[in-house]
XYZ file of C-alpha atoms in Angstrom:
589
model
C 7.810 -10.517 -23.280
C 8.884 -7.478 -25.189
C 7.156 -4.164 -25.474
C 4.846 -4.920 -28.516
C 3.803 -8.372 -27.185
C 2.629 -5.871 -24.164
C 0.967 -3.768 -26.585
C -0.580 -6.571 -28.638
C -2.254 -7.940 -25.305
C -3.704 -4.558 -23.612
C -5.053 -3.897 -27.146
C -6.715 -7.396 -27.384
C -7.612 -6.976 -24.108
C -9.367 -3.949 -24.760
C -11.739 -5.145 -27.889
C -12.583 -8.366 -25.245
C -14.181 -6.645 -22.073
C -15.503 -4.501 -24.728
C -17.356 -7.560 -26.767
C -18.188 -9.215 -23.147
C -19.984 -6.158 -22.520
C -17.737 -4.335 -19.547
C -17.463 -1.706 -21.423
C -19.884 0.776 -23.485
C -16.603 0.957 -26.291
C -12.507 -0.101 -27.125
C -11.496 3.093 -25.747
C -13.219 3.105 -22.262
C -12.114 -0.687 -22.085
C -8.753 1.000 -23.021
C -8.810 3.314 -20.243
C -10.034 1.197 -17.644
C -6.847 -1.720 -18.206
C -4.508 1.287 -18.236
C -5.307 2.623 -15.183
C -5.631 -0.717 -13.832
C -2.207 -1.667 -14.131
C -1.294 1.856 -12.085
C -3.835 1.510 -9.514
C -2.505 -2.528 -8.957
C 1.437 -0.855 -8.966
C 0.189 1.614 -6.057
C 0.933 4.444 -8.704
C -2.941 5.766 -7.909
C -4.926 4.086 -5.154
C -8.845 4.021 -5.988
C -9.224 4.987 -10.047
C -12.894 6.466 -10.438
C -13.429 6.186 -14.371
C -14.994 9.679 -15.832
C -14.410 9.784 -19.661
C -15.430 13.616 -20.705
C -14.964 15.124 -23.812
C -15.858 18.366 -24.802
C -13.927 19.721 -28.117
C -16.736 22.549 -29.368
C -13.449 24.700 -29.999
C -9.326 24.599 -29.463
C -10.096 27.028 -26.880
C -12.750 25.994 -25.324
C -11.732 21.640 -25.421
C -12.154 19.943 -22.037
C -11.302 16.313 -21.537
C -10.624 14.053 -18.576
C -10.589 10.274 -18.600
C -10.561 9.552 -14.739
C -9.356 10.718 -11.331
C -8.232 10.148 -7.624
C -8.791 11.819 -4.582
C -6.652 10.960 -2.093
C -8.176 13.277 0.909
C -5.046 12.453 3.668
C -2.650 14.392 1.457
C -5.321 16.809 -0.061
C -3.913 15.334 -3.526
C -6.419 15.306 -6.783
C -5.274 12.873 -9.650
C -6.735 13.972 -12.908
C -5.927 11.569 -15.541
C -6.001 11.845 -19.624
C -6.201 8.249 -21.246
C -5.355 8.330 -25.076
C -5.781 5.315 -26.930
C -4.043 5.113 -30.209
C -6.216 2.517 -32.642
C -3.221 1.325 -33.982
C -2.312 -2.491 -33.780
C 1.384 -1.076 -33.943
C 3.014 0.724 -31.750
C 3.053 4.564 -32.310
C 4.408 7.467 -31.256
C 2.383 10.757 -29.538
C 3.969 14.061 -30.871
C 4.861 16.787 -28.188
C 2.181 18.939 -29.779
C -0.570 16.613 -28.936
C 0.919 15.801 -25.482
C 0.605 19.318 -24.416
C -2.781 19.927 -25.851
C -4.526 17.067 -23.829
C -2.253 18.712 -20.730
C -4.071 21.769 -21.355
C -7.618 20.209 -21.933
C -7.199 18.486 -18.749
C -6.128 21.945 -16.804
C -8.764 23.861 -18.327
C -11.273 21.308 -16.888
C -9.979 21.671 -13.220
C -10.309 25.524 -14.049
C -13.766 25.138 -15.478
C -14.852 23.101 -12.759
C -14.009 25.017 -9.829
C -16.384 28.206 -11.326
C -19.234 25.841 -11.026
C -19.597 24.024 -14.276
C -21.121 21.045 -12.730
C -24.821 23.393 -12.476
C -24.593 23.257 -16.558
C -24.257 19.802 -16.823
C -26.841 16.621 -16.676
C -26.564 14.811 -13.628
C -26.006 11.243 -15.668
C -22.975 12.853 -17.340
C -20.169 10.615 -16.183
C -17.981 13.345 -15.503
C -20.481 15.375 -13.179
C -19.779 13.972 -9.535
C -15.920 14.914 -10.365
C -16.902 18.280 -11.566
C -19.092 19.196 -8.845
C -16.461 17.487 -6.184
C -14.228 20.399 -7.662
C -16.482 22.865 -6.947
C -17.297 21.999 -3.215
C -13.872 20.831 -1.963
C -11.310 23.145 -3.677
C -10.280 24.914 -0.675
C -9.367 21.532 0.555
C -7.228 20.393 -2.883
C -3.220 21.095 -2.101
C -2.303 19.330 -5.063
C -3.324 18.476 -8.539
C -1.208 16.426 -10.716
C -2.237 16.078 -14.218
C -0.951 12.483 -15.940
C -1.476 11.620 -19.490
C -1.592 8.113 -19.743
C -1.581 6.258 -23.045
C -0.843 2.678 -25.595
C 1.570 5.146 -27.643
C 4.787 5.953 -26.934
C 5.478 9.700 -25.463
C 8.890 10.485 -25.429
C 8.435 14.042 -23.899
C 9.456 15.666 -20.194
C 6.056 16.652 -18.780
C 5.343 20.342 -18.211
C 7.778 21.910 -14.901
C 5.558 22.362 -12.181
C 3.779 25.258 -11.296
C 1.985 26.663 -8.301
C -1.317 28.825 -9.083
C -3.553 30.205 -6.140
C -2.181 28.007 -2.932
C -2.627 25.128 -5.301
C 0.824 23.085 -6.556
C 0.701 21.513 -10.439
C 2.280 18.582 -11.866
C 2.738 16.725 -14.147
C 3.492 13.255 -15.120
C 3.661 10.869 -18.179
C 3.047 7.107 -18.278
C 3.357 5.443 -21.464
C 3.102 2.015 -22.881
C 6.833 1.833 -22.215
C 6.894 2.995 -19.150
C 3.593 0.953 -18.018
C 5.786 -2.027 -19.298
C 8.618 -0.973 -17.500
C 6.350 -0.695 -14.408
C 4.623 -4.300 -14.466
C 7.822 -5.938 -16.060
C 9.970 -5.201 -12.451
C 7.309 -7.786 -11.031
C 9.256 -10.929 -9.347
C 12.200 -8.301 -9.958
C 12.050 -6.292 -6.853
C 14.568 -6.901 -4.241
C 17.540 -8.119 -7.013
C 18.714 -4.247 -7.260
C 22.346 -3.747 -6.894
C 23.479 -0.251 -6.082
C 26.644 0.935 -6.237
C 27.024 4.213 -4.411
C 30.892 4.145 -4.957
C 30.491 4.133 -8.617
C 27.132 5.088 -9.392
C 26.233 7.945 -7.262
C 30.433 8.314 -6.059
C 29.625 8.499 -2.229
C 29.581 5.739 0.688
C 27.257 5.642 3.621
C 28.541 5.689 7.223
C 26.978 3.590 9.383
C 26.814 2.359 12.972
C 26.176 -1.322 13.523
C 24.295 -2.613 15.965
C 26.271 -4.134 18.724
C 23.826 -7.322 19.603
C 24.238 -9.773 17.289
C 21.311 -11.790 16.079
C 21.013 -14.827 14.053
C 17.859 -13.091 12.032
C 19.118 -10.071 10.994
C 21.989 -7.035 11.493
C 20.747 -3.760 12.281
C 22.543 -0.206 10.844
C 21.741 3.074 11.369
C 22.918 6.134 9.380
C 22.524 9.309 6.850
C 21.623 9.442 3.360
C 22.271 12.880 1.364
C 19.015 13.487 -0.185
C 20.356 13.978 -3.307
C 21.831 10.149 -3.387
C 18.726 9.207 -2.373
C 16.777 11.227 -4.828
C 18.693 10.019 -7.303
C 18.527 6.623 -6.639
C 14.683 6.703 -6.561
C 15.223 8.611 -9.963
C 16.575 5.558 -11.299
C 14.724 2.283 -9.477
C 11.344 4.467 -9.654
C 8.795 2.069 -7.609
C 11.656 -1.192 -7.645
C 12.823 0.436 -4.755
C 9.344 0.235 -3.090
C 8.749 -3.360 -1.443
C 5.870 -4.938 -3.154
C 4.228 -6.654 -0.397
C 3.853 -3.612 1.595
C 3.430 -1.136 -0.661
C 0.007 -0.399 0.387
C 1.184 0.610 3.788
C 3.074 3.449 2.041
C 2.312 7.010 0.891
C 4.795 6.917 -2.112
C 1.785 7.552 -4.517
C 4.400 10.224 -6.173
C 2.711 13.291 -4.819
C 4.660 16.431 -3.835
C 4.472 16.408 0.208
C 4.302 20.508 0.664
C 6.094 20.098 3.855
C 8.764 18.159 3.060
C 9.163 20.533 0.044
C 8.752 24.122 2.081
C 11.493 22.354 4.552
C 13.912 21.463 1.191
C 13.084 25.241 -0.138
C 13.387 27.145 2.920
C 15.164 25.270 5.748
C 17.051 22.214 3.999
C 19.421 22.231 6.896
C 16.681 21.337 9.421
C 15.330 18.641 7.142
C 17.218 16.180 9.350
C 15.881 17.142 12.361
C 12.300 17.251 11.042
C 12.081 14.110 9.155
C 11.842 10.765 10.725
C 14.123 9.550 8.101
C 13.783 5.805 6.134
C 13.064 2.208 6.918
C 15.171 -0.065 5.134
C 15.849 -3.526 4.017
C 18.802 -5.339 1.942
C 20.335 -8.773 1.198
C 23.680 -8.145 2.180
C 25.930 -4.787 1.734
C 29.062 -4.612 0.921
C 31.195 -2.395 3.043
C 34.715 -1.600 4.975
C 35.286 -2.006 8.545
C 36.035 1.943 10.010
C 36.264 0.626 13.838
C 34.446 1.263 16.715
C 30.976 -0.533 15.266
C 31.529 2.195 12.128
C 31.467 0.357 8.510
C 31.430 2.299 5.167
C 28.791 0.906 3.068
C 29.567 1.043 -0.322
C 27.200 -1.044 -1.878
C 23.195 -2.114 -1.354
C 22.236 -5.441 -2.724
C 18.701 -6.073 -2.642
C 17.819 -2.774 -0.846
C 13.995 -2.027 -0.248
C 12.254 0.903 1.813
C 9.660 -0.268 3.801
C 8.831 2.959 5.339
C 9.606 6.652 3.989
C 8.129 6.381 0.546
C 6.312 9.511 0.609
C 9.705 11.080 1.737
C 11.573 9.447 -1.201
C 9.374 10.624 -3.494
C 8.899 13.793 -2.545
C 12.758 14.711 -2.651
C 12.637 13.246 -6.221
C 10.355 15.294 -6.949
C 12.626 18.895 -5.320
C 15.410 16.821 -7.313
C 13.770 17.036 -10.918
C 12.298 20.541 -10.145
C 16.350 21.928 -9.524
C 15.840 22.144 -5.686
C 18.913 22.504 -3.402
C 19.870 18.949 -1.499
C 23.441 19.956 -0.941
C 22.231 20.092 2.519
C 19.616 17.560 3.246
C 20.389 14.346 5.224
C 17.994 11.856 5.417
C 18.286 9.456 8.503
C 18.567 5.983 7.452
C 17.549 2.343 9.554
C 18.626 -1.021 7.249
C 18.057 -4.063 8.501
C 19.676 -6.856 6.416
C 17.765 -10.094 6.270
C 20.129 -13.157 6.939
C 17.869 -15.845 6.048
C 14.562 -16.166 3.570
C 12.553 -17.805 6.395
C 9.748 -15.397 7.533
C 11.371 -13.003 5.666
C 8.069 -11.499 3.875
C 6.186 -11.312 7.641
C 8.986 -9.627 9.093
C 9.592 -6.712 6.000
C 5.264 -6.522 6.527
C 6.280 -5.885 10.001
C 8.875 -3.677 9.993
C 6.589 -1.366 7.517
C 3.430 -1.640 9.896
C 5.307 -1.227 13.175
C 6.999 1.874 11.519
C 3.889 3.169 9.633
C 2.164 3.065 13.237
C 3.792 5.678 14.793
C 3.073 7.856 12.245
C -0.600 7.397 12.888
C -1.359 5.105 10.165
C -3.365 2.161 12.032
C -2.871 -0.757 8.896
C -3.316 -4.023 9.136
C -0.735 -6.321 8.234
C -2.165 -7.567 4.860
C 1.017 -9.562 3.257
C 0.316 -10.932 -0.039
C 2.001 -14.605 1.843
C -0.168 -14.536 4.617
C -1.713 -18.397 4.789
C -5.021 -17.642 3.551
C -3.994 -15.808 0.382
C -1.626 -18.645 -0.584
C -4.296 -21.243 -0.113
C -6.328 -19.184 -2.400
C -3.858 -18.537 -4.796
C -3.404 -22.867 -4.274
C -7.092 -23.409 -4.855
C -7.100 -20.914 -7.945
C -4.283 -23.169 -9.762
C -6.149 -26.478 -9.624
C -9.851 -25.808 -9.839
C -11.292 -25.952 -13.174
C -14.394 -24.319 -14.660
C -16.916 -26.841 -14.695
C -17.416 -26.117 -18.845
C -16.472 -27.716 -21.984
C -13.624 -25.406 -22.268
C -10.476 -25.793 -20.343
C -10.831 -22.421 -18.181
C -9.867 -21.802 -14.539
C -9.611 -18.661 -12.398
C -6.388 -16.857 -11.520
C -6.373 -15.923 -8.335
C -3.646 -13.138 -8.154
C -2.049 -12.731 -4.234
C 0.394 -10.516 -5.167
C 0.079 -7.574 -7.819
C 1.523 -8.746 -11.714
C 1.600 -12.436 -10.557
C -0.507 -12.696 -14.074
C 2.096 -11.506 -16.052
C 4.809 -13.275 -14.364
C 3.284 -16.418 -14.905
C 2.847 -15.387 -18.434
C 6.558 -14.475 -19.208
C 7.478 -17.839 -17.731
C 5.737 -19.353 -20.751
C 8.840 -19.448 -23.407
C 7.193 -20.576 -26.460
C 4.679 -18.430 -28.101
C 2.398 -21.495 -28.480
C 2.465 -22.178 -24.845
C 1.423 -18.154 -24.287
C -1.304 -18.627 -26.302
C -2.253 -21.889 -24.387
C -1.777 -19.911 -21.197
C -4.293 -16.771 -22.007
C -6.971 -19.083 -23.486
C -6.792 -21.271 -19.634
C -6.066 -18.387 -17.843
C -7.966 -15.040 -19.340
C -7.081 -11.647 -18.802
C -11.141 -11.516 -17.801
C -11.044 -14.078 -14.809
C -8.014 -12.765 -13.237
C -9.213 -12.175 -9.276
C -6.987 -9.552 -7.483
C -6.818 -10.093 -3.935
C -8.450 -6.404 -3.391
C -11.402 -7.462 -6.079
C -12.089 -10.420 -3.611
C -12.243 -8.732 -0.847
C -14.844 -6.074 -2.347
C -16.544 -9.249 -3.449
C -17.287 -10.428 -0.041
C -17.475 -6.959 1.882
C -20.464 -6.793 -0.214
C -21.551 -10.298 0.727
C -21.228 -9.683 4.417
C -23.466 -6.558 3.869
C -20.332 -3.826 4.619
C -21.321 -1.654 1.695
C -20.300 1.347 2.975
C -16.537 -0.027 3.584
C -16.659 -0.948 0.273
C -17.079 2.506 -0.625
C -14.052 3.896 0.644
C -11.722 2.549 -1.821
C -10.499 -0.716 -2.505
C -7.459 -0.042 -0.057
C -9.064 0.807 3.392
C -11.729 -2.058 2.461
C -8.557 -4.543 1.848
C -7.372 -3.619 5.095
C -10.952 -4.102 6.880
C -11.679 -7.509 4.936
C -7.661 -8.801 6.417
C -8.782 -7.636 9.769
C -11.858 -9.781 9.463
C -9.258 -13.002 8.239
C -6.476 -11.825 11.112
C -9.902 -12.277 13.517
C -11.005 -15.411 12.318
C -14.373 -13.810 11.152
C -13.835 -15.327 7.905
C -14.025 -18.422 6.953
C -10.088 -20.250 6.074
C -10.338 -21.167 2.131
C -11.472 -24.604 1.213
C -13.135 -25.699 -2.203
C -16.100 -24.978 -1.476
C -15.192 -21.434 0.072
C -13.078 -20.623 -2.989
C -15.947 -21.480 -5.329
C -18.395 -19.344 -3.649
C -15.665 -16.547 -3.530
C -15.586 -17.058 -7.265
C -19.305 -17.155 -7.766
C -19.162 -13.793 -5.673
C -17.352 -12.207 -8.152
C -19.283 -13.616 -10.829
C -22.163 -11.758 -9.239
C -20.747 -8.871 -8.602
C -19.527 -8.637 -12.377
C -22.704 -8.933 -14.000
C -24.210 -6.533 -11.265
C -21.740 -3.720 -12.547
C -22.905 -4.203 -15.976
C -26.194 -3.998 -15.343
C -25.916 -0.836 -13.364
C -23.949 0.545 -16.138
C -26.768 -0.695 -19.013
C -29.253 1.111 -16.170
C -27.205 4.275 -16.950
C -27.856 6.035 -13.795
C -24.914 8.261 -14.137
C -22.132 8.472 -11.638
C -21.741 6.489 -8.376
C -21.875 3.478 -10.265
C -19.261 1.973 -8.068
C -21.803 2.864 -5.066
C -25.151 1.628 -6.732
C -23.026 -1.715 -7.216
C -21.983 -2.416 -3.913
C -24.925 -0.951 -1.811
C -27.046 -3.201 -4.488
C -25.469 -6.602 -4.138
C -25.548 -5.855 -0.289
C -29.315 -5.122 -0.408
C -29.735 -8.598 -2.705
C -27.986 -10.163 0.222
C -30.354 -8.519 2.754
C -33.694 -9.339 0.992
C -33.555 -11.893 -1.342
C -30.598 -14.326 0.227
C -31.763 -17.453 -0.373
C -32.345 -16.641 -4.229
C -28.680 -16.574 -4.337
C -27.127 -19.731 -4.961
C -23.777 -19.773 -5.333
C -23.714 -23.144 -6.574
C -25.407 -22.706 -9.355
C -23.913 -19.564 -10.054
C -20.739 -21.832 -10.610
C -21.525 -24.170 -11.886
C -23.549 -22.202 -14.740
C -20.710 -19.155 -14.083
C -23.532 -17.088 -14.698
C -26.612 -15.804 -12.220
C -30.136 -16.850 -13.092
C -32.285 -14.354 -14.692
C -34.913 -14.076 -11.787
C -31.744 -13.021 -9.896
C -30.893 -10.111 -12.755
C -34.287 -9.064 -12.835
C -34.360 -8.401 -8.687
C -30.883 -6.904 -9.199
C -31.970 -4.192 -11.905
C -34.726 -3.476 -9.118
C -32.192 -3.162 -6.288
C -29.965 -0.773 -8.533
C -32.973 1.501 -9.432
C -33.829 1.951 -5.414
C -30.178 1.908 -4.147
C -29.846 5.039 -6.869
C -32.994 6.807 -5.976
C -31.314 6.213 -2.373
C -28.216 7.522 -2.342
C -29.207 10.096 -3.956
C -31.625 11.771 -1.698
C -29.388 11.629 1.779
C -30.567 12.363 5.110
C -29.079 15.608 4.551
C -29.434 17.759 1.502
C -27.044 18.936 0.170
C -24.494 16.265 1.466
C -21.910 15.214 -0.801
C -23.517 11.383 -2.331
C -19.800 10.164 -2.175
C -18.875 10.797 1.136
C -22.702 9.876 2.415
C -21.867 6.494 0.538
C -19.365 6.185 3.170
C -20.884 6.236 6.107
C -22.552 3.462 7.942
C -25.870 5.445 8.023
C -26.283 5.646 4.456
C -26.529 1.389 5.154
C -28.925 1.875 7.956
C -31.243 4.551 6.157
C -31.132 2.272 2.674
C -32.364 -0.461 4.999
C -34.875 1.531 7.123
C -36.652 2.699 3.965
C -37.386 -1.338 2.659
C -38.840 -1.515 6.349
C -35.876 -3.188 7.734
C -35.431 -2.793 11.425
C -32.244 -1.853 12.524
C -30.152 -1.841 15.334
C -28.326 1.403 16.325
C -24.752 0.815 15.306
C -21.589 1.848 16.924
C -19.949 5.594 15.642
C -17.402 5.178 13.051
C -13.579 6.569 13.864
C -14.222 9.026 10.716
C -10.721 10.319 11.370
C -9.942 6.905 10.322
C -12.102 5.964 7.751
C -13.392 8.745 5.759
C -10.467 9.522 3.538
């Protein structure tokens, strides 16, 4: 597939969710698929959609399209979606680059005065804006990315630091986009030549046990090779399957960069250093156990990818690395057999002493390859020759589409497979946290709910797929599809996401055995008495959430806890038992 076959597609894309109704118009359909593909590549973890658009005056213009919070690294993603209405590719001028740069920073600005008391509370933008208000002290970061179907060949703004808060800035284009999804099925075939590329070697000590799994190395990096590396492989040189356990979300850690600023010799002794894994290496024997690597083939980090990152990041700003080391553990794989477990092992086991409790959720863990087995030979019981694509690891879509060589047989492939029944393995698992009636999991971001749902598989709490499991699954998402558009045709304002999940949850509570997922399949629709409860539901979950225990309390962090569950259900006259305290330490980001 070339770049405007990628373009073609997101665009057609776009005008279908917007004729099936997912979207109120192209461009929000637009801006939802483009920050889909970042939030699937790890790029930003949980995308909150908030088109705003205020242009009364140049200097008074506003916009944002959507944002991320990510509350562990006190990070705020503001993102600008433009969508050229173009069928051909074009190209975004500088000008207009840094104008939307500027609309986006004068929101933040705007926002932290208060501007949320001037708005309506249904204004899609006004959770964000008041979020602003009441959490700045807590915001380290902002980074502002313009994201867009044109091509913007432009460096981003340098960044800045204004009131205790650090700036930047970041571009991601159609190209780039491409770029990103195209490494799919690519990662791990790197070759790196540090001889020639970067004109260094690594020395490393082997270690001494042999093993018929693996070889074991241990070493130093400079951080400049390693920034530069990064610099070129971007997120190739992240593994895929266990991505999620990393913090390489690009943001600027401030302590790794105060330590590069003001004490880059001591970087090695504060940093744990870099988990690593590679095919084979190519190197010369020193003596003693000593070999001079010289080239990486196949080289992954399973754990350090906020540190990798971050020195690309002191790299491209014109920090010193002359004298940061980064300390360096590769592994090299001998044979393919449980090779996926043990990288998803390595990455957890390293994560873990770092304080970040993840489950190991491999995309090749049994029960996502039975799905993704299921998925490939069930049909859609129409007239049409349709089937779900159950996707167990991210771009697996688009894979499968490149692998069609014909244009014919691409055609053939997207009118089986569409872009619209494509099941992510996160998207399942909010499917049936809302099914088992875990709606305030669900709403802390698709990530820590992933982890919870595995936890539930890993414990045998949920059931192992069969046919019949993998239809319901699918009539689950059906559900909670046509929930989310009905919540948005409610227009209720923001917490959409919330009302959905906290809705579906309450269906389940009250009205279970109106929900039958075989007919839901079998029709791949939900029966109208079933809409008509679930426009109820939405209207009472809204008026819920909205009036917490506490005033005042902040409705997206009350949708969070477990008592926001327990109060919805309290006030339908629902006993309920006392549950157990959450580990909010945990949980809450």
């Amino acid at each position: 597939m070339i770049l405007e076959d990628f373009h073609a597609m997101i665009c057609e894309d776009a005008k279908a969710e917007h004729e099936a109704g997912r979207y109120r118009t192209t461009e929000e359909a637009m801006e939802g698929i483009l920050c889909g593909y970042l939030e699937e590549e790890q790029v930003i973890s949980d995308i909150q959609l908030s088109p705003y658009q205020k242009t009364s005056s140049s200097r008074q213009a506003m916009m944002v399209s959507a944002y991320a919070f990510d509350e562990r690294n006190a990070t705020l993603s503001l993102i600008a979606v433009k969508w050229e209405r173009s069928n051909k590719l074009t190209k975004m001028s500088r000008n207009d680059a840094n104008r939307m740069f500027k609309m986006v920073r004068r929101f933040y600005r705007n926002a932290k005065t208060g501007m949320y008391k001037e708005m309506e509370e249904t204004d899609t933008a006004y959770t964000l804006a008041q979020m602003i208000y009441e959490r700045q002290s807590f915001i380290s970061i902002v980074r502002i990315i313009l994201v867009s179907n044109a091509i913007i060949d432009i460096e981003p703004p340098a960044d800045v630091e204004e009131e205790d808060t650090a700036f930047s800035y970041d571009v991601w284009d159609i190209d780039r986009i491409f770029r990103l999804v195209g490494q799919v099925g690519n990662a791990g075939d790197n070759t790196i030549d540090l001889r020639d590329q970067y004109d260094c070697s690594l020395s490393m000590m082997k270690m001494l046990a042999d093993h018929q799994k693996y070889d074991c190395y241990v070493g130093m990096l400079p951080g400049a090779v390693l920034a530069r590396i990064y610099d070129d492989l971007g997120q190739q040189l992240i593994e895929r399957n266990v991505r999620s356990f990393l913090q390489a979300k690009n943001a600027v850690n401030k302590g790794i960069r105060d330590t590069v600023r003001d004490e880059p010799e001591m970087f090695m002794a504060y940093n744990n250093g870099i988990s690593t894994v590679a095919s084979w290496i190519e190197s010369d024997e020193i003596g003693n156990g000593i070999v001079s690597v010289h080239s990486f083939h196949g080289w992954q980090i399973v754990n350090g990818g906020q540190t990798t990152a971050s020195l690309a990041n002191a790299y491209k700003t014109k920090l010193d690395l002359s004298q940061v080391f980064v300390p360096v553990k590769l592994t090299i794989l001998k044979s393919g057999k449980d090779k996926d477990q043990i990288i998803a092992h390595i990455s957890k086991y390293a994560n873990s002493q770092n304080k970040i409790t993840m489950s190991d959720f491999s995309a090749n863990t049994p029960w996502h390859v039975e799905m993704e087995k299921l998925s490939r030979r069930i049909w859609v019981p129409s007239r049409q020759r349709l089937r779900w694509f159950y996707e167990r690891a991210r771009g697996q879509y688009l894979v499968e589409l490149n692998r069609q060589n014909t244009a014919t047989r691409k055609k053939n492939f997207r009118q089986e497979n569409p872009k619209s029944r494509v099941v992510t393995k996160t998207l399942a698992a909010k499917c049936m946290m809302c099914a088992m009636q875990q709606p305030h999991i669900v709403s802390k971001g698709s990530e820590t709910n992933f982890v919870k749902f595995m936890e539930l598989v890993e414990a045998g709490k949920v059931p192992f797929p069969t046919e019949r499991y993998y239809k319901h699954m699918i009539a689950n998402v059906i559900l909670f599809d046509k929930c989310d558009r009905i919540v948005k045709s409610l227009q209720l304002g923001d917490y959409k996401a919330n009302v959905v999940a906290y809705s579906i949850a309450l269906a389940y509570r009250l009205f279970e055995d109106k929900i039958d997922f075989d007919k839901i399949w079998t029709k791949q629709d939900i029966s109208e008495e079933l809409e008509s409860l679930l426009k109820q539901l939405a209207q009472k979950v809204w008026d819920h959430i909205t009036h917490p225990s506490i005033e005042g309390t902040n409705i997206t962090q009350w949708c969070k806890r477990e008592e926001c569950w327990g109060l919805l259900l309290r006030r339908q006259g629902i006993e309920v038992a006392s549950a157990e305290k959450e580990n909010d330490e945990d949980e809450e980001a």
